Amino acid sequence: MMRLDYEGKIPEVEFLARHAESLPTTTFLPANKLLLQGDNLEVMRFLLENGYAGKIDLVYIDPPFATNNIFTIGEKRVSTISCSKRDKTAYSDNLTGISFIEFIRQRLILLRELMSERGSIYLHIDYKIGHYVKIIMDEVFGENNFRNDITRIKCNPKNFSRSAYGNIKDLILFYSKGKNPIWNDPRQELEDSEVSIRFNKINSQGRRYTTVPLHAPGETLNGPTGAMWRGMLPPEGRHWRSVPEELERLDSEGLIEWSKTGNPRRIIFADERKSQGKKMQDVWTFKDSQYPQYPTEKNLDLLECIVKASSTQESVILDCFCGSGTTLVAAEKAGRKWIGIDQSEEAIRVSDLRLSNQMDIFAERYSKYEFVRK
């Protein structure tokens, strides 16, 4: 396994043996939905010691990107420096180099311990530091549990004056904890132009369709899908996709098209497949808002897609860099339980506001705690 070695890297066994250094200011009450303010390292240790180990099905995090900037909120402007007394600091992204890598690694270790055996993690990062973070994720979660490096188109093309290509993307590293993660096979609806290309035939009733072979790769010599049908065997090295009885049914219902040379193919109608959509690929176009409520606020559609793909109605979803609360809002809309953590007072304020707007009686539907160092 590839790994990064650097000065200050704490052995995992030693790191996990440490105890939480903070406690909440109020009695911690179990709840389905929690908004927690504090250092996420300390808060996650507290969660591990209080019954949440192995309970999280989905983690999404959008951590700092090692930019060495200060992000502020003020006068509908997101800035990297405080330009006005009215601006409020949202968060400081001041860790770089190996300090940043160890910062991420320690949190990934705790996240892994919180995740269920069917859990998944999506880590949102940029092109400058993401390649190092992937090696750390390989180390923490295992190379075999790497699922995807997703390219996210974040904005329109740029025309900056520099000796490099324009940057319109960032990336999401998708890992699971084990071999059998929750997966709901998300689909995208086919566009009309795609329907015309994919289903390029029209029958006598005016229905668009295409055809696919009745056989598939792989021999089945002794089974029914390798048997004779209509006086023919499947081609060498292939087998029928269905047993002969099913092929007879399809033919009787007019769902097999025979060529002039007697080659049968299965008919697939566009109006039956369009609603099923197409499998999502690893390039996503979820552009961020031009007028965010919080710096680096991510697209809600992006988070809704992730929540639907990798969780169930019974799942608990965790975002330990919750920022403006987009993950929590997406989880709430999907009817999931959730936990949001952030150290920034401004992040908690914005998340609280967005959640209260999302919920009918928000005060009775989630609990908010502040963690402070003793």
CSV table of C-alpha atoms in Angstrom, one decimal:
chain,number,residue,atom,x,y,z
A,1,MET,CA,0.0,0.0,0.0
A,2,MET,CA,1.2,3.5,-0.8
A,3,ARG,CA,1.5,5.9,2.1
A,4,LEU,CA,2.8,9.3,2.9
A,5,ASP,CA,5.4,9.6,5.6
A,6,TYR,CA,6.2,13.0,7.1
A,7,GLU,CA,7.4,14.7,10.3
A,8,GLY,CA,4.7,14.9,13.0
A,9,LYS,CA,2.6,11.9,11.7
A,10,ILE,CA,1.1,10.3,14.8
A,11,PRO,CA,0.8,6.5,14.7
A,12,GLU,CA,-2.9,5.5,14.3
A,13,VAL,CA,-2.9,3.3,17.4
A,14,GLU,CA,-1.5,6.1,19.5
A,15,PHE,CA,-3.9,8.6,18.1
A,16,LEU,CA,-7.0,6.4,18.7
A,17,ALA,CA,-5.9,5.8,22.3
A,18,ARG,CA,-6.3,9.5,23.2
A,19,HIS,CA,-9.4,10.7,25.0
A,20,ALA,CA,-11.7,13.6,24.2
A,21,GLU,CA,-10.4,16.9,25.5
A,22,SER,CA,-13.8,18.7,25.7
A,23,LEU,CA,-17.3,18.2,26.9
A,24,PRO,CA,-20.6,19.9,26.0
A,25,THR,CA,-21.7,22.8,28.1
A,26,THR,CA,-25.1,21.1,28.7
A,27,THR,CA,-26.2,17.6,29.3
A,28,PHE,CA,-25.9,15.6,26.0
A,29,LEU,CA,-29.3,14.2,25.0
A,30,PRO,CA,-29.6,11.5,22.3
A,31,ALA,CA,-31.3,12.9,19.3
A,32,ASN,CA,-31.9,12.0,15.7
A,33,LYS,CA,-30.6,15.4,14.4
A,34,LEU,CA,-27.8,17.3,16.1
A,35,LEU,CA,-26.1,20.6,15.3
A,36,LEU,CA,-22.9,20.8,17.2
A,37,GLN,CA,-20.5,23.7,17.5
A,38,GLY,CA,-16.9,23.0,18.4
A,39,ASP,CA,-13.6,21.5,17.2
A,40,ASN,CA,-14.7,18.5,15.1
A,41,LEU,CA,-11.8,16.4,16.4
A,42,GLU,CA,-13.0,16.7,20.0
A,43,VAL,CA,-16.7,16.5,19.1
A,44,MET,CA,-16.1,13.3,17.1
A,45,ARG,CA,-14.2,11.7,19.9
A,46,PHE,CA,-17.1,12.6,22.2
A,47,LEU,CA,-19.5,11.0,19.7
A,48,LEU,CA,-17.4,7.8,19.6
A,49,GLU,CA,-17.4,7.6,23.4
A,50,ASN,CA,-21.2,8.1,23.6
A,51,GLY,CA,-22.7,5.5,21.4
A,52,TYR,CA,-22.2,6.7,17.8
A,53,ALA,CA,-19.3,4.3,16.8
A,54,GLY,CA,-20.4,2.4,13.7
A,55,LYS,CA,-23.6,4.3,13.4
A,56,ILE,CA,-23.0,6.7,10.5
A,57,ASP,CA,-24.0,5.4,7.0
A,58,LEU,CA,-22.9,8.5,5.0
A,59,VAL,CA,-20.2,11.2,5.5
A,60,TYR,CA,-19.9,14.2,3.3
A,61,ILE,CA,-17.2,16.7,4.1
A,62,ASP,CA,-16.0,19.8,2.3
A,63,PRO,CA,-12.9,20.7,4.5
A,64,PRO,CA,-10.5,23.6,4.1
A,65,PHE,CA,-8.4,23.3,0.9
A,66,ALA,CA,-5.1,24.5,2.4
A,67,THR,CA,-5.4,27.9,0.7
A,68,ASN,CA,-4.0,30.0,3.5
A,69,ASN,CA,-6.9,32.4,3.2
A,70,ILE,CA,-9.3,34.0,5.6
A,71,PHE,CA,-13.0,33.8,4.4
A,72,THR,CA,-15.4,36.5,5.5
A,73,ILE,CA,-19.1,37.4,5.1
A,74,GLY,CA,-20.2,40.9,4.6
A,75,GLU,CA,-22.3,43.1,2.3
A,76,LYS,CA,-23.3,40.1,0.2
A,77,ARG,CA,-19.7,39.5,-0.5
A,78,VAL,CA,-17.5,36.5,0.1
A,79,SER,CA,-13.9,37.7,0.5
A,80,THR,CA,-10.5,36.2,1.3
A,81,ILE,CA,-9.6,39.1,3.6
A,82,SER,CA,-11.6,41.3,6.0
A,83,CYS,CA,-12.1,44.5,4.0
A,84,SER,CA,-14.7,46.1,6.2
A,85,LYS,CA,-15.5,46.3,9.9
A,86,ARG,CA,-18.9,45.0,9.0
A,87,ASP,CA,-17.4,41.8,7.6
A,88,LYS,CA,-17.5,38.7,9.8
A,89,THR,CA,-14.9,36.0,9.7
A,90,ALA,CA,-16.5,32.7,8.5
A,91,TYR,CA,-13.4,30.6,8.9
A,92,SER,CA,-9.6,30.7,8.5
A,93,ASP,CA,-8.0,28.2,6.1
A,94,ASN,CA,-4.5,28.7,7.5
A,95,LEU,CA,-3.2,25.1,7.6
A,96,THR,CA,-0.9,24.1,4.7
A,97,GLY,CA,1.6,21.4,3.8
A,98,ILE,CA,2.1,18.5,6.1
A,99,SER,CA,0.2,20.2,8.9
A,100,PHE,CA,-2.9,20.2,6.7
A,101,ILE,CA,-2.4,16.6,5.7
A,102,GLU,CA,-2.1,15.4,9.3
A,103,PHE,CA,-5.2,17.6,10.2
A,104,ILE,CA,-7.2,15.7,7.5
A,105,ARG,CA,-5.8,12.3,8.3
A,106,GLN,CA,-6.7,12.5,12.0
A,107,ARG,CA,-10.3,13.4,11.2
A,108,LEU,CA,-10.6,10.7,8.6
A,109,ILE,CA,-9.5,8.1,11.1
A,110,LEU,CA,-12.3,9.2,13.5
A,111,LEU,CA,-14.8,9.3,10.7
A,112,ARG,CA,-13.9,5.7,9.7
A,113,GLU,CA,-14.5,4.6,13.3
A,114,LEU,CA,-17.9,6.4,13.3
A,115,MET,CA,-19.0,4.9,10.0
A,116,SER,CA,-21.1,1.7,9.7
A,117,GLU,CA,-19.8,-1.3,7.8
A,118,ARG,CA,-22.1,-0.2,4.9
A,119,GLY,CA,-21.0,3.4,5.2
A,120,SER,CA,-19.6,5.7,2.5
A,121,ILE,CA,-17.6,8.9,2.6
A,122,TYR,CA,-17.4,11.7,0.0
A,123,LEU,CA,-14.6,14.2,0.5
A,124,HIS,CA,-14.7,17.4,-1.5
A,125,ILE,CA,-11.3,18.9,-2.3
A,126,ASP,CA,-9.5,20.8,-5.1
A,127,TYR,CA,-6.8,20.0,-7.6
A,128,LYS,CA,-4.0,21.5,-5.7
A,129,ILE,CA,-4.0,19.2,-2.6
A,130,GLY,CA,-6.4,16.5,-3.6
A,131,HIS,CA,-3.8,14.1,-4.9
A,132,TYR,CA,-2.1,14.0,-1.5
A,133,VAL,CA,-5.5,13.6,0.2
A,134,LYS,CA,-6.2,10.5,-2.0
A,135,ILE,CA,-3.1,8.8,-0.7
A,136,ILE,CA,-4.2,9.4,2.9
A,137,MET,CA,-7.7,8.1,2.1
A,138,ASP,CA,-6.1,5.0,0.6
A,139,GLU,CA,-4.2,4.5,3.8
A,140,VAL,CA,-7.2,5.1,6.2
A,141,PHE,CA,-9.9,3.3,4.2
A,142,GLY,CA,-7.9,0.9,2.1
A,143,GLU,CA,-7.2,1.1,-1.6
A,144,ASN,CA,-9.8,-1.6,-2.3
A,145,ASN,CA,-12.5,0.7,-0.9
A,146,PHE,CA,-11.8,3.5,-3.3
A,147,ARG,CA,-15.0,3.9,-5.4
A,148,ASN,CA,-14.6,7.0,-7.6
A,149,ASP,CA,-12.7,10.2,-8.2
A,150,ILE,CA,-15.6,12.4,-9.3
A,151,THR,CA,-15.0,15.5,-11.3
A,152,ARG,CA,-17.4,18.3,-10.4
A,153,ILE,CA,-17.8,21.2,-12.9
A,154,LYS,CA,-18.1,24.1,-10.4
A,155,CYS,CA,-18.4,27.2,-12.6
A,156,ASN,CA,-18.5,28.6,-16.1
A,157,PRO,CA,-15.3,28.8,-18.2
A,158,LYS,CA,-12.8,31.4,-17.1
A,159,ASN,CA,-10.5,33.7,-19.0
A,160,PHE,CA,-7.8,34.4,-16.5
A,161,SER,CA,-4.4,35.8,-17.8
A,162,ARG,CA,-2.0,33.1,-16.7
A,163,SER,CA,0.1,30.4,-18.4
A,164,ALA,CA,-2.2,27.5,-17.5
A,165,TYR,CA,-5.6,26.1,-18.6
A,166,GLY,CA,-8.7,27.6,-16.9
A,167,ASN,CA,-9.9,25.8,-13.8
A,168,ILE,CA,-13.6,25.0,-13.8
A,169,LYS,CA,-13.6,21.8,-11.7
A,170,ASP,CA,-12.8,20.4,-8.3
A,171,LEU,CA,-13.0,16.7,-7.2
A,172,ILE,CA,-14.9,14.5,-4.8
A,173,LEU,CA,-13.1,11.4,-3.5
A,174,PHE,CA,-15.7,8.6,-2.9
A,175,TYR,CA,-14.7,5.7,-0.6
A,176,SER,CA,-16.6,3.0,1.3
A,177,LYS,CA,-15.7,1.5,4.7
A,178,GLY,CA,-16.3,-2.1,3.4
A,179,LYS,CA,-17.1,-4.2,0.4
A,180,ASN,CA,-20.9,-3.8,0.5
A,181,PRO,CA,-21.8,-0.1,0.9
A,182,ILE,CA,-25.4,1.3,0.6
A,183,TRP,CA,-25.9,2.0,-3.1
A,184,ASN,CA,-29.1,3.1,-4.7
A,185,ASP,CA,-27.8,3.4,-8.3
A,186,PRO,CA,-28.7,7.0,-9.0
A,187,ARG,CA,-29.9,7.8,-12.5
A,188,GLN,CA,-30.2,10.9,-14.7
A,189,GLU,CA,-33.1,11.5,-17.0
A,190,LEU,CA,-32.4,11.2,-20.7
A,191,GLU,CA,-32.5,14.5,-22.7
A,192,ASP,CA,-34.7,14.6,-25.8
A,193,SER,CA,-31.6,14.8,-28.0
A,194,GLU,CA,-30.1,11.7,-26.3
A,195,VAL,CA,-33.4,9.8,-26.9
A,196,SER,CA,-33.3,10.6,-30.6
A,197,ILE,CA,-29.7,9.3,-30.9
A,198,ARG,CA,-30.1,6.2,-28.7
A,199,PHE,CA,-33.6,5.2,-30.0
A,200,ASN,CA,-33.2,5.9,-33.7
A,201,LYS,CA,-35.9,3.5,-35.0
A,202,ILE,CA,-39.6,4.2,-35.2
A,203,ASN,CA,-42.3,1.5,-35.5
A,204,SER,CA,-45.6,1.6,-37.3
A,205,GLN,CA,-47.3,3.1,-34.2
A,206,GLY,CA,-44.8,6.0,-34.1
A,207,ARG,CA,-42.9,4.7,-31.0
A,208,ARG,CA,-39.2,5.2,-30.9
A,209,TYR,CA,-37.1,2.1,-30.1
A,210,THR,CA,-33.7,0.5,-30.4
A,211,THR,CA,-32.6,-3.2,-30.4
A,212,VAL,CA,-30.1,-5.1,-28.4
A,213,PRO,CA,-28.7,-8.6,-28.8
A,214,LEU,CA,-30.5,-11.5,-27.2
A,215,HIS,CA,-27.2,-13.0,-26.0
A,216,ALA,CA,-24.5,-11.9,-23.6
A,217,PRO,CA,-20.8,-12.8,-23.1
A,218,GLY,CA,-20.1,-16.0,-21.1
A,219,GLU,CA,-20.7,-19.6,-21.9
A,220,THR,CA,-23.5,-21.6,-20.1
A,221,LEU,CA,-23.0,-25.0,-21.7
A,222,ASN,CA,-25.3,-27.1,-19.4
A,223,GLY,CA,-27.9,-24.6,-18.3
A,224,PRO,CA,-31.1,-23.5,-20.1
A,225,THR,CA,-29.6,-20.2,-21.4
A,226,GLY,CA,-27.1,-22.3,-23.4
A,227,ALA,CA,-29.8,-24.5,-24.9
A,228,MET,CA,-31.2,-24.5,-28.5
A,229,TRP,CA,-33.9,-22.0,-29.2
A,230,ARG,CA,-35.7,-21.7,-32.5
A,231,GLY,CA,-33.2,-24.1,-34.1
A,232,MET,CA,-30.2,-22.0,-33.1
A,233,LEU,CA,-27.6,-21.9,-30.3
A,234,PRO,CA,-26.2,-18.7,-29.0
A,235,PRO,CA,-22.9,-17.6,-30.6
A,236,GLU,CA,-19.7,-19.3,-29.4
A,237,GLY,CA,-18.6,-17.9,-26.0
A,238,ARG,CA,-22.0,-16.4,-25.3
A,239,HIS,CA,-25.3,-17.4,-23.8
A,240,TRP,CA,-29.0,-16.3,-24.1
A,241,ARG,CA,-29.9,-13.4,-21.8
A,242,SER,CA,-33.1,-15.3,-20.9
A,243,VAL,CA,-34.3,-18.9,-20.9
A,244,PRO,CA,-35.9,-20.1,-24.1
A,245,GLU,CA,-39.4,-19.9,-22.5
A,246,GLU,CA,-38.9,-16.2,-21.8
A,247,LEU,CA,-37.6,-15.6,-25.3
A,248,GLU,CA,-40.8,-17.2,-26.7
A,249,ARG,CA,-42.9,-14.9,-24.5
A,250,LEU,CA,-41.0,-11.8,-25.8
A,251,ASP,CA,-41.5,-12.9,-29.4
A,252,SER,CA,-45.2,-13.6,-28.9
A,253,GLU,CA,-45.6,-10.0,-27.6
A,254,GLY,CA,-43.8,-8.5,-30.5
A,255,LEU,CA,-40.7,-7.6,-28.5
A,256,ILE,CA,-38.2,-9.3,-30.7
A,257,GLU,CA,-37.2,-7.9,-34.1
A,258,TRP,CA,-36.0,-10.4,-36.8
A,259,SER,CA,-33.6,-9.2,-39.4
A,260,LYS,CA,-33.8,-10.3,-43.1
A,261,THR,CA,-31.1,-12.9,-42.3
A,262,GLY,CA,-33.0,-14.3,-39.3
A,263,ASN,CA,-31.0,-12.6,-36.6
A,264,PRO,CA,-33.3,-11.9,-33.5
A,265,ARG,CA,-32.8,-8.8,-31.3
A,266,ARG,CA,-34.7,-7.5,-28.3
A,267,ILE,CA,-36.8,-4.4,-28.8
A,268,ILE,CA,-36.4,-1.6,-26.2
A,269,PHE,CA,-38.9,1.3,-26.4
A,270,ALA,CA,-37.8,4.9,-25.6
A,271,ASP,CA,-40.9,5.8,-23.7
A,272,GLU,CA,-40.3,2.8,-21.3
A,273,ARG,CA,-36.7,3.7,-20.7
A,274,LYS,CA,-36.6,7.5,-20.6
A,275,SER,CA,-38.1,7.6,-17.1
A,276,GLN,CA,-35.5,5.0,-15.8
A,277,GLY,CA,-32.8,7.4,-17.0
A,278,LYS,CA,-29.1,6.7,-17.6
A,279,LYS,CA,-26.5,5.7,-15.1
A,280,MET,CA,-24.7,8.6,-13.5
A,281,GLN,CA,-21.1,8.9,-14.6
A,282,ASP,CA,-18.1,10.4,-12.8
A,283,VAL,CA,-18.3,13.9,-14.3
A,284,TRP,CA,-21.0,16.0,-12.6
A,285,THR,CA,-22.3,19.5,-13.4
A,286,PHE,CA,-23.5,21.0,-10.2
A,287,LYS,CA,-22.4,24.6,-10.3
A,288,ASP,CA,-22.2,26.7,-7.1
A,289,SER,CA,-24.4,29.7,-6.5
A,290,GLN,CA,-23.0,33.1,-7.5
A,291,TYR,CA,-24.6,34.6,-4.4
A,292,PRO,CA,-23.9,32.1,-1.5
A,293,GLN,CA,-24.9,32.7,2.1
A,294,TYR,CA,-21.6,31.4,3.3
A,295,PRO,CA,-18.1,31.0,1.7
A,296,THR,CA,-17.6,27.8,-0.4
A,297,GLU,CA,-21.3,26.9,0.0
A,298,LYS,CA,-22.0,23.9,-2.2
A,299,ASN,CA,-24.8,23.2,-4.6
A,300,LEU,CA,-27.9,21.7,-2.9
A,301,ASP,CA,-28.7,19.4,-5.9
A,302,LEU,CA,-25.2,17.9,-5.5
A,303,LEU,CA,-25.8,17.0,-1.9
A,304,GLU,CA,-29.3,15.7,-2.6
A,305,CYS,CA,-27.8,13.4,-5.2
A,306,ILE,CA,-25.2,12.1,-2.8
A,307,VAL,CA,-27.7,11.6,0.0
A,308,LYS,CA,-30.1,9.6,-2.3
A,309,ALA,CA,-27.3,7.5,-3.7
A,310,SER,CA,-25.6,6.4,-0.5
A,311,SER,CA,-28.1,6.3,2.3
A,312,THR,CA,-31.5,4.9,3.3
A,313,GLN,CA,-34.4,6.3,5.3
A,314,GLU,CA,-32.9,4.8,8.5
A,315,SER,CA,-29.4,6.3,7.8
A,316,VAL,CA,-27.6,8.8,9.9
A,317,ILE,CA,-25.6,11.3,7.8
A,318,LEU,CA,-22.6,13.3,9.2
A,319,ASP,CA,-20.9,16.4,8.0
A,320,CYS,CA,-18.1,17.5,10.4
A,321,PHE,CA,-17.3,20.6,8.3
A,322,CYS,CA,-21.0,21.6,7.9
A,323,GLY,CA,-20.4,25.2,7.0
A,324,SER,CA,-23.7,26.7,5.8
A,325,GLY,CA,-25.5,23.3,6.4
A,326,THR,CA,-26.2,22.3,2.8
A,327,THR,CA,-25.6,18.6,3.7
A,328,LEU,CA,-28.0,18.9,6.6
A,329,VAL,CA,-30.7,20.5,4.5
A,330,ALA,CA,-30.3,17.8,1.9
A,331,ALA,CA,-30.6,15.1,4.5
A,332,GLU,CA,-33.6,16.8,6.1
A,333,LYS,CA,-35.4,17.0,2.7
A,334,ALA,CA,-34.7,13.3,2.1
A,335,GLY,CA,-36.1,12.4,5.6
A,336,ARG,CA,-32.7,11.2,7.0
A,337,LYS,CA,-31.2,11.7,10.4
A,338,TRP,CA,-28.2,13.9,10.5
A,339,ILE,CA,-25.3,15.3,12.5
A,340,GLY,CA,-23.6,18.6,11.6
A,341,ILE,CA,-20.4,19.9,13.3
A,342,ASP,CA,-18.6,23.2,12.8
A,343,GLN,CA,-16.3,25.4,14.9
A,344,SER,CA,-17.3,28.6,13.3
A,345,GLU,CA,-20.0,30.6,15.1
A,346,GLU,CA,-21.1,32.1,11.7
A,347,ALA,CA,-21.4,28.6,10.2
A,348,ILE,CA,-23.7,27.5,13.0
A,349,ARG,CA,-25.7,30.6,12.7
A,350,VAL,CA,-26.3,30.2,8.9
A,351,SER,CA,-27.0,26.4,9.3
A,352,ASP,CA,-29.4,27.1,12.1
A,353,LEU,CA,-31.2,29.7,9.9
A,354,ARG,CA,-31.4,27.4,6.9
A,355,LEU,CA,-32.6,24.5,8.9
A,356,SER,CA,-35.3,26.5,10.6
A,357,ASN,CA,-36.6,27.6,7.2
A,358,GLN,CA,-36.6,24.0,6.1
A,359,MET,CA,-38.4,22.6,9.1
A,360,ASP,CA,-42.0,23.2,10.2
A,361,ILE,CA,-41.3,23.2,13.9
A,362,PHE,CA,-37.6,23.2,13.9
A,363,ALA,CA,-37.0,23.7,17.7
A,364,GLU,CA,-38.6,20.4,18.4
A,365,ARG,CA,-37.0,18.5,15.6
A,366,TYR,CA,-33.3,18.9,16.2
A,367,SER,CA,-30.9,19.7,19.1
A,368,LYS,CA,-28.1,22.2,19.2
A,369,TYR,CA,-25.1,22.1,21.5
A,370,GLU,CA,-21.9,24.1,22.0
A,371,PHE,CA,-18.7,22.2,22.9
A,372,VAL,CA,-16.1,24.2,24.9
A,373,ARG,CA,-12.6,23.2,26.0
A,374,LYS,CA,-12.5,22.6,29.8
